[in-house]
Coordinates of C-alpha atoms and ligand atoms in Angstrom, one line a residue:
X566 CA 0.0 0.0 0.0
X567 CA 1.4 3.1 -0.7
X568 CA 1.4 6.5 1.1
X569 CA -1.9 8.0 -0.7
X570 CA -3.6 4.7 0.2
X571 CA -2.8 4.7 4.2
X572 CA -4.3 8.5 3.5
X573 CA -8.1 6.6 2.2
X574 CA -7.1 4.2 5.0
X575 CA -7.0 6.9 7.9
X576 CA -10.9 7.8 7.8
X577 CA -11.9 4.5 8.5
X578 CA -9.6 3.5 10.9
X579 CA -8.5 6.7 12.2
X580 CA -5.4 8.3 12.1
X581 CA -3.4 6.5 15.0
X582 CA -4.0 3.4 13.4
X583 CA -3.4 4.2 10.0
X584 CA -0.3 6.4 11.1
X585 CA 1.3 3.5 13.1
X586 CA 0.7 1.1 10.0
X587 CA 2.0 3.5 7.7
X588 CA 5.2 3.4 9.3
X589 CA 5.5 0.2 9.4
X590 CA 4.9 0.0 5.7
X591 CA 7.4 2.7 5.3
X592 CA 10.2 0.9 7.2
X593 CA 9.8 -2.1 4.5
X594 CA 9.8 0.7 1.7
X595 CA 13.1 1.8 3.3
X596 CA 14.8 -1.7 3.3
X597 CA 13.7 -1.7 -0.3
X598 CA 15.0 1.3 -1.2
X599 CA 18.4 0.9 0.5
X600 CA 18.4 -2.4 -1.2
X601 CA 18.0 -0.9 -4.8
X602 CA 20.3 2.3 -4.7
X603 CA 23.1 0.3 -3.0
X604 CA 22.7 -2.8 -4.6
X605 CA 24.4 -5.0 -2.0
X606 CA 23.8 -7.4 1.3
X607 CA 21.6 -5.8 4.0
X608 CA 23.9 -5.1 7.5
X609 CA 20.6 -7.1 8.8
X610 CA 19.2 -9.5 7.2
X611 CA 15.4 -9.1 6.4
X612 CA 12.6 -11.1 7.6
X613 CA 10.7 -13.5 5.5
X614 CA 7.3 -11.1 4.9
X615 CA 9.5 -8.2 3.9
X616 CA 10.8 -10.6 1.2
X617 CA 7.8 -11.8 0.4
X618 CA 6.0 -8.6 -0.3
X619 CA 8.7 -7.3 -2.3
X620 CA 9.2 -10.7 -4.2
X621 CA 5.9 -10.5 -5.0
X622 CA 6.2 -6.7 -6.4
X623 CA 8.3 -8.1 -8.6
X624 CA 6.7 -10.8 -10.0
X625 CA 3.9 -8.5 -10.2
X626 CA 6.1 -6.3 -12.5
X627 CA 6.1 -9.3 -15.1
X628 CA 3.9 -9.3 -17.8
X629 CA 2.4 -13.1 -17.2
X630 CA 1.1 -11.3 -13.7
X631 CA -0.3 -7.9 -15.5
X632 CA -3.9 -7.8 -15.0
X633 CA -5.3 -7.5 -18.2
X634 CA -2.2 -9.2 -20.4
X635 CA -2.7 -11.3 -23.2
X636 CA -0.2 -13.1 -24.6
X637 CA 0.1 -14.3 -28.3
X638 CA 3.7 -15.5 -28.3
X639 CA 4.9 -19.1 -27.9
X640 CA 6.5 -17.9 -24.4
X641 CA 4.0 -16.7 -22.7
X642 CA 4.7 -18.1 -19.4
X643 CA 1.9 -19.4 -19.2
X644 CA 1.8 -22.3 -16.0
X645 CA -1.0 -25.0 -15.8
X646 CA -0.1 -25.8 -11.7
X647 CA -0.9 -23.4 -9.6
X648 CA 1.3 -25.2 -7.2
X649 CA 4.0 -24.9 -9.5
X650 CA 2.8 -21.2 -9.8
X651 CA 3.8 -20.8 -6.2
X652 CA 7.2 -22.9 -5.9
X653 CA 7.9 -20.3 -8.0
X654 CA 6.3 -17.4 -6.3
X655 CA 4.4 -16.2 -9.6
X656 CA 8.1 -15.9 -11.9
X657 CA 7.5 -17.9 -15.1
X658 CA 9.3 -16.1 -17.6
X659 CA 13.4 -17.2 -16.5
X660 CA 15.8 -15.1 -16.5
X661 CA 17.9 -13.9 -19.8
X662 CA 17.0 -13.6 -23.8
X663 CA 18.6 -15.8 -26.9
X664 CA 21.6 -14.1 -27.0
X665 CA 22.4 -13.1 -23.5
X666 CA 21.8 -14.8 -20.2
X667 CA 22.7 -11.2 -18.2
X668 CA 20.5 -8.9 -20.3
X669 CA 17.2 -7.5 -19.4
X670 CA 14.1 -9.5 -20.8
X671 CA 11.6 -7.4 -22.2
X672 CA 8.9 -9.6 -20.9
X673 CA 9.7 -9.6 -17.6
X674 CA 10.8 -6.5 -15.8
X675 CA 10.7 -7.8 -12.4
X676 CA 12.5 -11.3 -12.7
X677 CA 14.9 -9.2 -14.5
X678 CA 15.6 -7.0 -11.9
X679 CA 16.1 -10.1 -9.0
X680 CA 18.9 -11.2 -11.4
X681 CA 20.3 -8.0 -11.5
X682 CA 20.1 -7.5 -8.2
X683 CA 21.6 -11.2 -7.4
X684 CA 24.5 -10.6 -9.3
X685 CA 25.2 -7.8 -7.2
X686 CA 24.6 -9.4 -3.8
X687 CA 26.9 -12.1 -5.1
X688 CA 29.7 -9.4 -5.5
X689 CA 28.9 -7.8 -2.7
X690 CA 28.9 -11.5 -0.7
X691 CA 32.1 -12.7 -2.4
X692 CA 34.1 -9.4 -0.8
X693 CA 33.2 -10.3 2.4
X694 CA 34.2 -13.5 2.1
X695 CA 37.4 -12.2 1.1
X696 CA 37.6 -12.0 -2.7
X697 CA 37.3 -8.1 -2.4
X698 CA 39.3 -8.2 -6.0
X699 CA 36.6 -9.3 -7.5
X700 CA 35.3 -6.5 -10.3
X701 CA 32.6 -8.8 -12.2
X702 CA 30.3 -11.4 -10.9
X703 CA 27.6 -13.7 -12.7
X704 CA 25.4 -16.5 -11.1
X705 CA 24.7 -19.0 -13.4
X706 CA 22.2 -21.7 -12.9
X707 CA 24.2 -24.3 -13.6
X708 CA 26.0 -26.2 -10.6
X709 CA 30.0 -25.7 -10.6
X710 CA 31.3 -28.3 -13.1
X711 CA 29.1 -27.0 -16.0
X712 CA 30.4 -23.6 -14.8
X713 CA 33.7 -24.4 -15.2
X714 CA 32.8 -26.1 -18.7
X715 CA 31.3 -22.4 -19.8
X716 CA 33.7 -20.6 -18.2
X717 CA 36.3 -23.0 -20.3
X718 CA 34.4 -23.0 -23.5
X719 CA 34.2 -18.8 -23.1
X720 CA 38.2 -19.0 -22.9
X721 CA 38.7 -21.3 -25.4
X722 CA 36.8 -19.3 -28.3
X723 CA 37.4 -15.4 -27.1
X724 CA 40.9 -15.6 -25.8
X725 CA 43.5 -18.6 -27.5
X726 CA 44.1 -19.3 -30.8
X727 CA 42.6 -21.8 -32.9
X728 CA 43.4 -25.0 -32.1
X729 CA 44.5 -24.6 -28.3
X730 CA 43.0 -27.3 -26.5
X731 CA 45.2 -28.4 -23.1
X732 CA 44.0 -27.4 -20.3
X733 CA 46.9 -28.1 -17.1
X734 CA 45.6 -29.5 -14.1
X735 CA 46.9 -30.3 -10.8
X736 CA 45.1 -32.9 -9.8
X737 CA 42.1 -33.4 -7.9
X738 CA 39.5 -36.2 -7.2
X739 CA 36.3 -34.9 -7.6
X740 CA 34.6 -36.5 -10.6
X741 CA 32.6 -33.6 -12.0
X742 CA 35.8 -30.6 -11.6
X743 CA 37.8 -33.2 -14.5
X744 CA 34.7 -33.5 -16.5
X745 CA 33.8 -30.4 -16.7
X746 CA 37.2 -29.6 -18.8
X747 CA 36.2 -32.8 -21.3
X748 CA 32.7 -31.3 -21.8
X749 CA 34.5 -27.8 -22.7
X750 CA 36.5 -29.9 -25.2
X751 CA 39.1 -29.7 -24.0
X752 CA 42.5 -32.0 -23.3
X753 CA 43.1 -31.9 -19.4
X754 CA 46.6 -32.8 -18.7
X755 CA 46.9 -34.1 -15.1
X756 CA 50.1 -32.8 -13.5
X757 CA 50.4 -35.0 -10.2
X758 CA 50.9 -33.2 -6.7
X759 CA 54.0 -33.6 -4.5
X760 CA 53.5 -35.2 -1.0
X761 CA 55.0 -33.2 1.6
X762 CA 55.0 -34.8 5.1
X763 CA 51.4 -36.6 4.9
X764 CA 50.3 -33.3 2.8
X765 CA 50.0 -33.3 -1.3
X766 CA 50.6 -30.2 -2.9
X767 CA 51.0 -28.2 -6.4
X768 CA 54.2 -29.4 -7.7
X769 CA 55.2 -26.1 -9.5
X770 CA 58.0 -27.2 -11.0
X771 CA 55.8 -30.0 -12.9
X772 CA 53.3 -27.1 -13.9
X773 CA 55.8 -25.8 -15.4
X774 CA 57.0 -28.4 -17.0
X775 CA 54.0 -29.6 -18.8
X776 CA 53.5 -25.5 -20.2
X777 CA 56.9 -26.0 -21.9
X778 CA 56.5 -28.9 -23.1
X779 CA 53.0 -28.3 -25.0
X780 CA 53.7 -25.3 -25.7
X781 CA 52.1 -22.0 -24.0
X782 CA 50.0 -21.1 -27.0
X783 CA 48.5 -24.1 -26.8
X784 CA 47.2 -24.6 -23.2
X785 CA 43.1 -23.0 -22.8
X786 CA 44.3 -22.3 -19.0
X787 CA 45.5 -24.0 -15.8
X788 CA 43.0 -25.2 -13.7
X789 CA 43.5 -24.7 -9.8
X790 CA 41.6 -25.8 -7.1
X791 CA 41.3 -24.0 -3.4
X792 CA 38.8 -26.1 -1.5
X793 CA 39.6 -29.9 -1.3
X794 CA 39.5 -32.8 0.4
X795 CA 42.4 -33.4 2.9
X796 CA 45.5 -34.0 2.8
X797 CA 45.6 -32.5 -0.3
X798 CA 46.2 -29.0 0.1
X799 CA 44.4 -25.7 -1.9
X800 CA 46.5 -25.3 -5.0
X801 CA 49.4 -22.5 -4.8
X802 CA 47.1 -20.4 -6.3
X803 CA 49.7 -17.5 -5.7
X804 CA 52.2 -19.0 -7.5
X805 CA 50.4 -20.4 -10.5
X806 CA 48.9 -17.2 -11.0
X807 CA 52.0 -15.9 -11.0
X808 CA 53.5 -18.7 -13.9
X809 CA 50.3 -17.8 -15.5
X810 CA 51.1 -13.8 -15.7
X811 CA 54.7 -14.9 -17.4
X812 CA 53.4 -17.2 -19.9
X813 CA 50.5 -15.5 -21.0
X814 CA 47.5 -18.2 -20.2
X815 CA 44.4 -18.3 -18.9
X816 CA 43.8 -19.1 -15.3
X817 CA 40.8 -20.9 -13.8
X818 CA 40.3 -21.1 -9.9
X819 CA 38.1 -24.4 -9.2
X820 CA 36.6 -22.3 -5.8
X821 CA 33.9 -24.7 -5.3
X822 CA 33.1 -24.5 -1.6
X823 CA 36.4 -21.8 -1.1
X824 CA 33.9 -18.9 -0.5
X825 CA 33.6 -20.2 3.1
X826 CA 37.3 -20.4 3.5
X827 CA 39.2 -17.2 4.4
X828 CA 42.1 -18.2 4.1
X829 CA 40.9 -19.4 0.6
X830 CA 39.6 -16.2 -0.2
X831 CA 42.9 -14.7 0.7
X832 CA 45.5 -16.6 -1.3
X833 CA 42.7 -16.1 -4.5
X834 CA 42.9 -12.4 -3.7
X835 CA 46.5 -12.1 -3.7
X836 CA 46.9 -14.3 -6.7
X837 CA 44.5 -11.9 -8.3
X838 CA 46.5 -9.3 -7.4
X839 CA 50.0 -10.4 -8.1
X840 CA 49.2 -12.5 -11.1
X841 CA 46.9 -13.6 -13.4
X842 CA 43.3 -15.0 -12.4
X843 CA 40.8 -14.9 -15.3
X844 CA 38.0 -15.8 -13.2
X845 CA 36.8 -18.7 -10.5
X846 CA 34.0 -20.8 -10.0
X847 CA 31.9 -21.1 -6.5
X848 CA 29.0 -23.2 -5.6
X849 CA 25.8 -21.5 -4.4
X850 CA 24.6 -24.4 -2.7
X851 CA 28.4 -25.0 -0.8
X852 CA 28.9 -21.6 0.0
X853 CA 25.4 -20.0 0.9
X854 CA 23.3 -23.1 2.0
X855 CA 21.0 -23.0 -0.5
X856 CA 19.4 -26.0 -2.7
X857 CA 21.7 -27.3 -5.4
X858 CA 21.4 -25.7 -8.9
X859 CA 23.9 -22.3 -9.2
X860 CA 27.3 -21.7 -9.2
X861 CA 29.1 -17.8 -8.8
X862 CA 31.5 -16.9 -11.8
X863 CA 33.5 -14.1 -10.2
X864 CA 36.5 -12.3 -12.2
X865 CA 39.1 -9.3 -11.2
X866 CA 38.0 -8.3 -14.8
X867 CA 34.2 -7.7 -15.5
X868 CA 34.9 -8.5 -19.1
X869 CA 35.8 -12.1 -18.9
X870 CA 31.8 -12.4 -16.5
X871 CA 30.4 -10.1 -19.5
X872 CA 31.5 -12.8 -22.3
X873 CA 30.6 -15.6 -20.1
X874 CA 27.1 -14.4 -19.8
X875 CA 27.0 -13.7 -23.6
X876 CA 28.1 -17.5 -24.7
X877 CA 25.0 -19.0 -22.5
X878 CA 22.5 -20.1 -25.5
X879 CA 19.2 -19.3 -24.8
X880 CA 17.1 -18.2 -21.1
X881 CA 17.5 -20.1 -18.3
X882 CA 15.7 -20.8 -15.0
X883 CA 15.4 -18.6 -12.1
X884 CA 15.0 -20.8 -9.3
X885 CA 18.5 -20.9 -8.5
X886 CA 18.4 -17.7 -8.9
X887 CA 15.8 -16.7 -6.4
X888 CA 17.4 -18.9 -3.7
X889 CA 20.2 -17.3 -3.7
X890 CA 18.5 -13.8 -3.6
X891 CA 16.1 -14.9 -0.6
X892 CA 19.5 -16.3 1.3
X893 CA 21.2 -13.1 1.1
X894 CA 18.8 -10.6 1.8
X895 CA 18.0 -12.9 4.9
X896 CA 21.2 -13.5 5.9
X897 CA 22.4 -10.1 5.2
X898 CA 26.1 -9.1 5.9
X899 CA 26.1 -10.1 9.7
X900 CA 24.6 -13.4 9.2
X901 CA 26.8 -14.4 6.8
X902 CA 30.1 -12.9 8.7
X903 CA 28.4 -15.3 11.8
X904 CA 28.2 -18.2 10.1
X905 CA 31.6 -17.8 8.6
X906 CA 33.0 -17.6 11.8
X907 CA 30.8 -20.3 13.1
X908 CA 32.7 -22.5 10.7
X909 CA 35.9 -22.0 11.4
X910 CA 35.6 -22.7 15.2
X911 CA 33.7 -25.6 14.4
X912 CA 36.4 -26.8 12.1
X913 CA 38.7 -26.6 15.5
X914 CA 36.4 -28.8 17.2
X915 CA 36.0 -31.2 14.6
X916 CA 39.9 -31.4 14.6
X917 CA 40.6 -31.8 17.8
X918 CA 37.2 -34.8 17.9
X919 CA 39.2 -36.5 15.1
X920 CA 42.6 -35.7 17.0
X921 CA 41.5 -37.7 20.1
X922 CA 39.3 -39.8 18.3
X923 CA 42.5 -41.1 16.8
X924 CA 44.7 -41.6 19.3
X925 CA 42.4 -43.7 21.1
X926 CA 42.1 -45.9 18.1
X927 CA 46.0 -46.2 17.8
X928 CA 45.5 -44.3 14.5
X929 CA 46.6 -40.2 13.9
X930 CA 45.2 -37.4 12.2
X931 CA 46.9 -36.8 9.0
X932 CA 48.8 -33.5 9.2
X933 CA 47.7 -31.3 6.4
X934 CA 48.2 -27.9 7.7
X935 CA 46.9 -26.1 4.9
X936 CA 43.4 -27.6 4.5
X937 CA 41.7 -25.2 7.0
X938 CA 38.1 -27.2 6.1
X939 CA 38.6 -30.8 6.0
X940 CA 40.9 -33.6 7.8
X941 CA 42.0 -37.1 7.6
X942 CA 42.6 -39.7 9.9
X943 CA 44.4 -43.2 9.2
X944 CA 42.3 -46.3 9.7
X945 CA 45.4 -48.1 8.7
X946 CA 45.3 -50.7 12.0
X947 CA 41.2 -49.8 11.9
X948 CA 40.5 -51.7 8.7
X949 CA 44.3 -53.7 8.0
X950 CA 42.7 -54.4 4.9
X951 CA 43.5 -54.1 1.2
X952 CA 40.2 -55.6 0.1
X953 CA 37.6 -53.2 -1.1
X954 CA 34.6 -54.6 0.6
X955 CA 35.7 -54.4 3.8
X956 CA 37.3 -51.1 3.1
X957 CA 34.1 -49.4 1.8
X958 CA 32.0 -51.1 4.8
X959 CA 33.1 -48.9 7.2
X960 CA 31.7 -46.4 5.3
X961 CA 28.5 -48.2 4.8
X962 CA 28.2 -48.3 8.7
X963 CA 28.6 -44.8 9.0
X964 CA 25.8 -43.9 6.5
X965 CA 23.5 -46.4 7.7
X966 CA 24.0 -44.3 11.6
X967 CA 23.1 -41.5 9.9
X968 CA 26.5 -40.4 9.3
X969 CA 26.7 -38.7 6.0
X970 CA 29.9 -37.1 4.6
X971 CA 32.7 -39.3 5.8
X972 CA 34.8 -40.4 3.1
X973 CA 37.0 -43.9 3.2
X974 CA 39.7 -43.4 1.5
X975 CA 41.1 -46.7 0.0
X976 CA 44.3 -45.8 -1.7
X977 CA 44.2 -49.1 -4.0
X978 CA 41.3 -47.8 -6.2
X979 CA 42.1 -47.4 -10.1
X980 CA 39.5 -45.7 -11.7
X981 CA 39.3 -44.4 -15.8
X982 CA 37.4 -41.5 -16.0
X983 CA 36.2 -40.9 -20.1
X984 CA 39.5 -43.2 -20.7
X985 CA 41.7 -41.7 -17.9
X986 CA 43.0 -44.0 -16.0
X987 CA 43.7 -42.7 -12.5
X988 CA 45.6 -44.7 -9.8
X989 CA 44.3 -44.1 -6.1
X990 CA 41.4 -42.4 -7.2
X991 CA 40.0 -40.7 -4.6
X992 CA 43.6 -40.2 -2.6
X993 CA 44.4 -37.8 -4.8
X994 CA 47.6 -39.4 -5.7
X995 CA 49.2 -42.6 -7.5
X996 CA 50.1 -44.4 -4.2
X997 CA 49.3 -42.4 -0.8
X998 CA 51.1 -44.6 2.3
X999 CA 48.0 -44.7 3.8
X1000 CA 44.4 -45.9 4.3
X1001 CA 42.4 -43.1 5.8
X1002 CA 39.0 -41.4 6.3
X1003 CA 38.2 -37.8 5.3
X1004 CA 35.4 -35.1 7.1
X1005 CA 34.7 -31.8 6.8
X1006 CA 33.3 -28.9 8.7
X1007 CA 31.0 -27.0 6.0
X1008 CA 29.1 -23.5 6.6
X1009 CA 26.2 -23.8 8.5
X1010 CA 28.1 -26.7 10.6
X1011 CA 27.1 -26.5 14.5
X1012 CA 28.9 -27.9 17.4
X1013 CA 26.3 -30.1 18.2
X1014 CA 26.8 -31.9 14.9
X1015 CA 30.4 -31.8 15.5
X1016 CA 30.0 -33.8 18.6
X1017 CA 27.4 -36.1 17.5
X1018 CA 29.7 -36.8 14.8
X1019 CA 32.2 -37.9 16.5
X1020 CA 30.5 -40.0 19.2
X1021 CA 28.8 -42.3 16.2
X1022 CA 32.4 -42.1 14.1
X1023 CA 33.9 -43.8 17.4
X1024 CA 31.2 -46.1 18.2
X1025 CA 31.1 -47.5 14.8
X1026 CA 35.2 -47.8 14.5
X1027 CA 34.4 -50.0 17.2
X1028 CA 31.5 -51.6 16.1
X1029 CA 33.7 -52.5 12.8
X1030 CA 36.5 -54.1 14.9
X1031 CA 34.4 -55.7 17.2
X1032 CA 32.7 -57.7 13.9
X1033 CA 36.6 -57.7 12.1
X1034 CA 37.7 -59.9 15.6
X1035 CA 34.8 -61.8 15.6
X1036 CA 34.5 -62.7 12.0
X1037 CA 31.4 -62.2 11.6
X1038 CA 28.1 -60.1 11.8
X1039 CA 27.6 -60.0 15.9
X1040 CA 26.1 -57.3 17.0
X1041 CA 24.9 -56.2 13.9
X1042 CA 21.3 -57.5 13.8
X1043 CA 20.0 -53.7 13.4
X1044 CA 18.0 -53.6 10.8
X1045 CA 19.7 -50.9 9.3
X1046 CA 23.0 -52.4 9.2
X1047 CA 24.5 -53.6 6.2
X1048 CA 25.4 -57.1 5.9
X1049 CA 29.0 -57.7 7.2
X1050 CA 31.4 -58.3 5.0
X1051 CA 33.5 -60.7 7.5
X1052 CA 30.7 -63.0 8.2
X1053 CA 31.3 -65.0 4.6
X1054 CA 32.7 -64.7 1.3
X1055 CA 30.0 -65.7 -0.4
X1056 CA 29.1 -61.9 0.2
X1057 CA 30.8 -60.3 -2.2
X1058 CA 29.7 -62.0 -5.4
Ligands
PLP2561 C1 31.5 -29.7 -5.9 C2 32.7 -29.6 -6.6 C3 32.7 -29.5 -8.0 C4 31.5 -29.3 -8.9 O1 30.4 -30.2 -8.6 P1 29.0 -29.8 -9.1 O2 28.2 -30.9 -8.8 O3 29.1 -29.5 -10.5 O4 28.6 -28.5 -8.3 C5 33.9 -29.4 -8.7 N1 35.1 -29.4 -8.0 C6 35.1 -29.6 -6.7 C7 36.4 -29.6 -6.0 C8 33.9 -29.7 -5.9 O5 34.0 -29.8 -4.6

């Protein structure tokens, strides 16, 4: 209701009435207007009606919701559910046109202006997580791999010459990050990491190996990666960037959940500054606890996000979009600074959990010092086994407790990947000395978790050497167990 309205409104409720609710009205006006001229996160996060009612404005502003519209075109947005209608709070027409998934559609004003507006709060988000070089941002929705395959493809046609098609990658396993370059069409070359202590690490001198030998004007980019599994470690993103700058190729920063990592953030920032970063890719559903479905395409350079947006084909859905928006504007720049630093003293805890939880299993946390958001502990004695049944049980125990997340490393695993063969896929390396498990502390991790987490981790360690002793299935009647691989052989055929 606006201001003339609450005027109509005061002789029939009088004016204290009317004058208190006008103010209340005008305090959501304000938040709006704040929201619009300075285009980033709220200090405090808005509550849900205040986003309602202006969500709704919007989608108001779209011509499937004007009140006397008729459409004759074949995208009319027309939608035959009206409970689809209101998963997607009365936005039907996307986001985008044909040629450009950034620009302003004609047809709808108002889901035009959330993307807009998204795209800024993204920026905005991304500084205070601690990419502040970060000139250009897009959110796509596409989840990070196809990201990285647009982002790839964008490189590949505006910025190398003909025929350039290697892409250098120190590697990482995580299925989707290495097919997202073969979608892009491109060669990845996989440049093994160095182990340092029980740490693996970007083995410059390999990096650089593999540019000279291909040939500079022949690489897309170097991939990097910040936010991994550990024992690997976060690329040298600094120093790549760096090699990068001197050779004159692209570089790509696989940031997939590094938005919730400040030291992350950092070492990106620096490497923008000092070197070359082209642009990086960040989940929304990793970073800003949100449903799967988006991914941030952030740049020092707002041309490389312009040309991104400009090789998407066609419209695309909002959905992801609106997530996002509803997330930030509700967490606002305080709840997201909170639950930043809610994860990294939660990531303490969970260390020091897996820290005892080791030593009283005769095992040890592996010492990765520059993994700030996921550890590893040997099971080595745990499991004593090489066979992958028994391996992957322990996992299977865990998961059937409820236990999602934990990731049992068994170092023996070859896996080909589109005709890549990798050797100890999953360990990040050819041959890692030992059998371990993996577990991260994510945003929006509590303490309560942490400690639940640990107390089922132990029980079911012992649980799995209790059956190991006995051979067989004891104890594990519960329905929800999965059958024990010690009890017979027969099992595993
Ligand atoms: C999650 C993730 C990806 C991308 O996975 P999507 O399912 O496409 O979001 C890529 N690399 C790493 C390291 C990841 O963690």
């Amino acid at each position: 209701m606006d201001t003339k309205n609450v005027e109509f409104a005061r002789s029939l409720i009088g004016s204290t009435y009317a004058d208190q609710g006008g103010a209340s009205l005008r305090r959501r006006e304000g938040l709006v207007r704040v929201l619009l001229t300075q285009r980033s996160l709220p200090e405090i996060g808005w509550d849900d009606a205040t986003i309602e009612s202006f969500l709704s404005d919007c989608a108001a502003m779209d011509s499937n919701n004007f009140l006397d519209s008729v459409g004759a075109g074949e995208r009319e947005a027309r939608v035959f559910s009206s409970l689809v209608k209101r998963r997607n709070m009365g936005f039907g027409h996307g986001i985008g046109r044909s040629g450009d998934v950034a620009t302003v559609q004609p047809k709808a004003g108002g889901s035009s202006l959330i993307y807009k507006l998204t795209n800024r709060l993204a920026l905005h988000a991304s500084k205070v997580c601690g990419v502040t070089r970060t000139e250009g941002c897009l959110v796509l929705p596409l989840a990070t791999g196809m990201s990285i395959t647009l982002v790839l493809q964008t490189i590949k046609a505006t910025m190398r010459k003909e025929g350039a098609k290697y892409i250098i990658w120190p590697r990482m396993d995580q299925k989707s990050c290495f097919k997202a370059m073969l979608t892009a069409g491109c060669v990845p070359v996989v440049v093994e990491l160095k182990r340092v202590g029980d740490e693996l690490c970007t083995d410059m001198e390999a990096v650089e190996a593999e540019i000279v030998r291909l040939g500079a004007e022949n690489v897309v980019a170097v991939v990097s990666t910040t936010s991994c599994f550990a024992p690997r470690a976060p690329d040298d993103v600094v120093s790549i960037s760096k090699l990068c700058a001197s050779k004159q190729i692209p570089h790509v920063v696989n940031h997939a959940y590094g938005l919730q990592l400040s030291k992350a953030c950092h070492e990106l920032n620096e490497a923008c500054r000092v070197g070359r970063v082209d642009a990086w890719v960040a989940s929304t559903d990793k970073n800003f606890m949100v449903p799967v479905g988006g991914a941030l395409v952030g740049s020092p350079s707002e041309s490389v996000v312009d040309a991104v947006s400009k090789v998407y084909p066609g419209r695309a859905s909002i959905s992801p979009i609106l997530d996002l928006f509803i997330t930030l504007v509700s967490m606002g720049t305080t709840g997201l600074k909170r639950l930043l630093q809610q994860r990294k003293d939660v990531f303490a805890l969970l260390k020091e959990g897996i820290e005892t939880l080791s030593r009283d299993h005769n095992e040890r946390a592996l010492n990765s010092p520059h993994n700030l958001i996921s550890i590893g502990m040997t099971v080595d004695s745990s499991i004593a086994s090489d066979d992958p049944l028994i391996i992957t049980y322990l996992g299977s125990m865990l998961f059937a407790r409820g236990v999602s997340g934990t990731r049992i490393v068994n170092k023996n695993e070859t896996k080909s990947i589109e005709g890549f063969v990798f050797r100890g896929y999953g360990s990040q390396c050819n041959e890692y000395p030992h059998a371990y498990l993996t577990a991260a502390a994510a945003i929006g991790m509590t303490a309560d978790d942490v400690a639940v987490y640990i107390d089922r981790l132990g029980r079911c360690i012992n649980e799995f050497k209790r059956q190991k002793r006995g051979g067989g299935g004891g104890g594990g009647s519960r329905s929800d167990t999965p059958s024990s691989p010690f009890s017979s052989q027969t099992a595993s055929t």
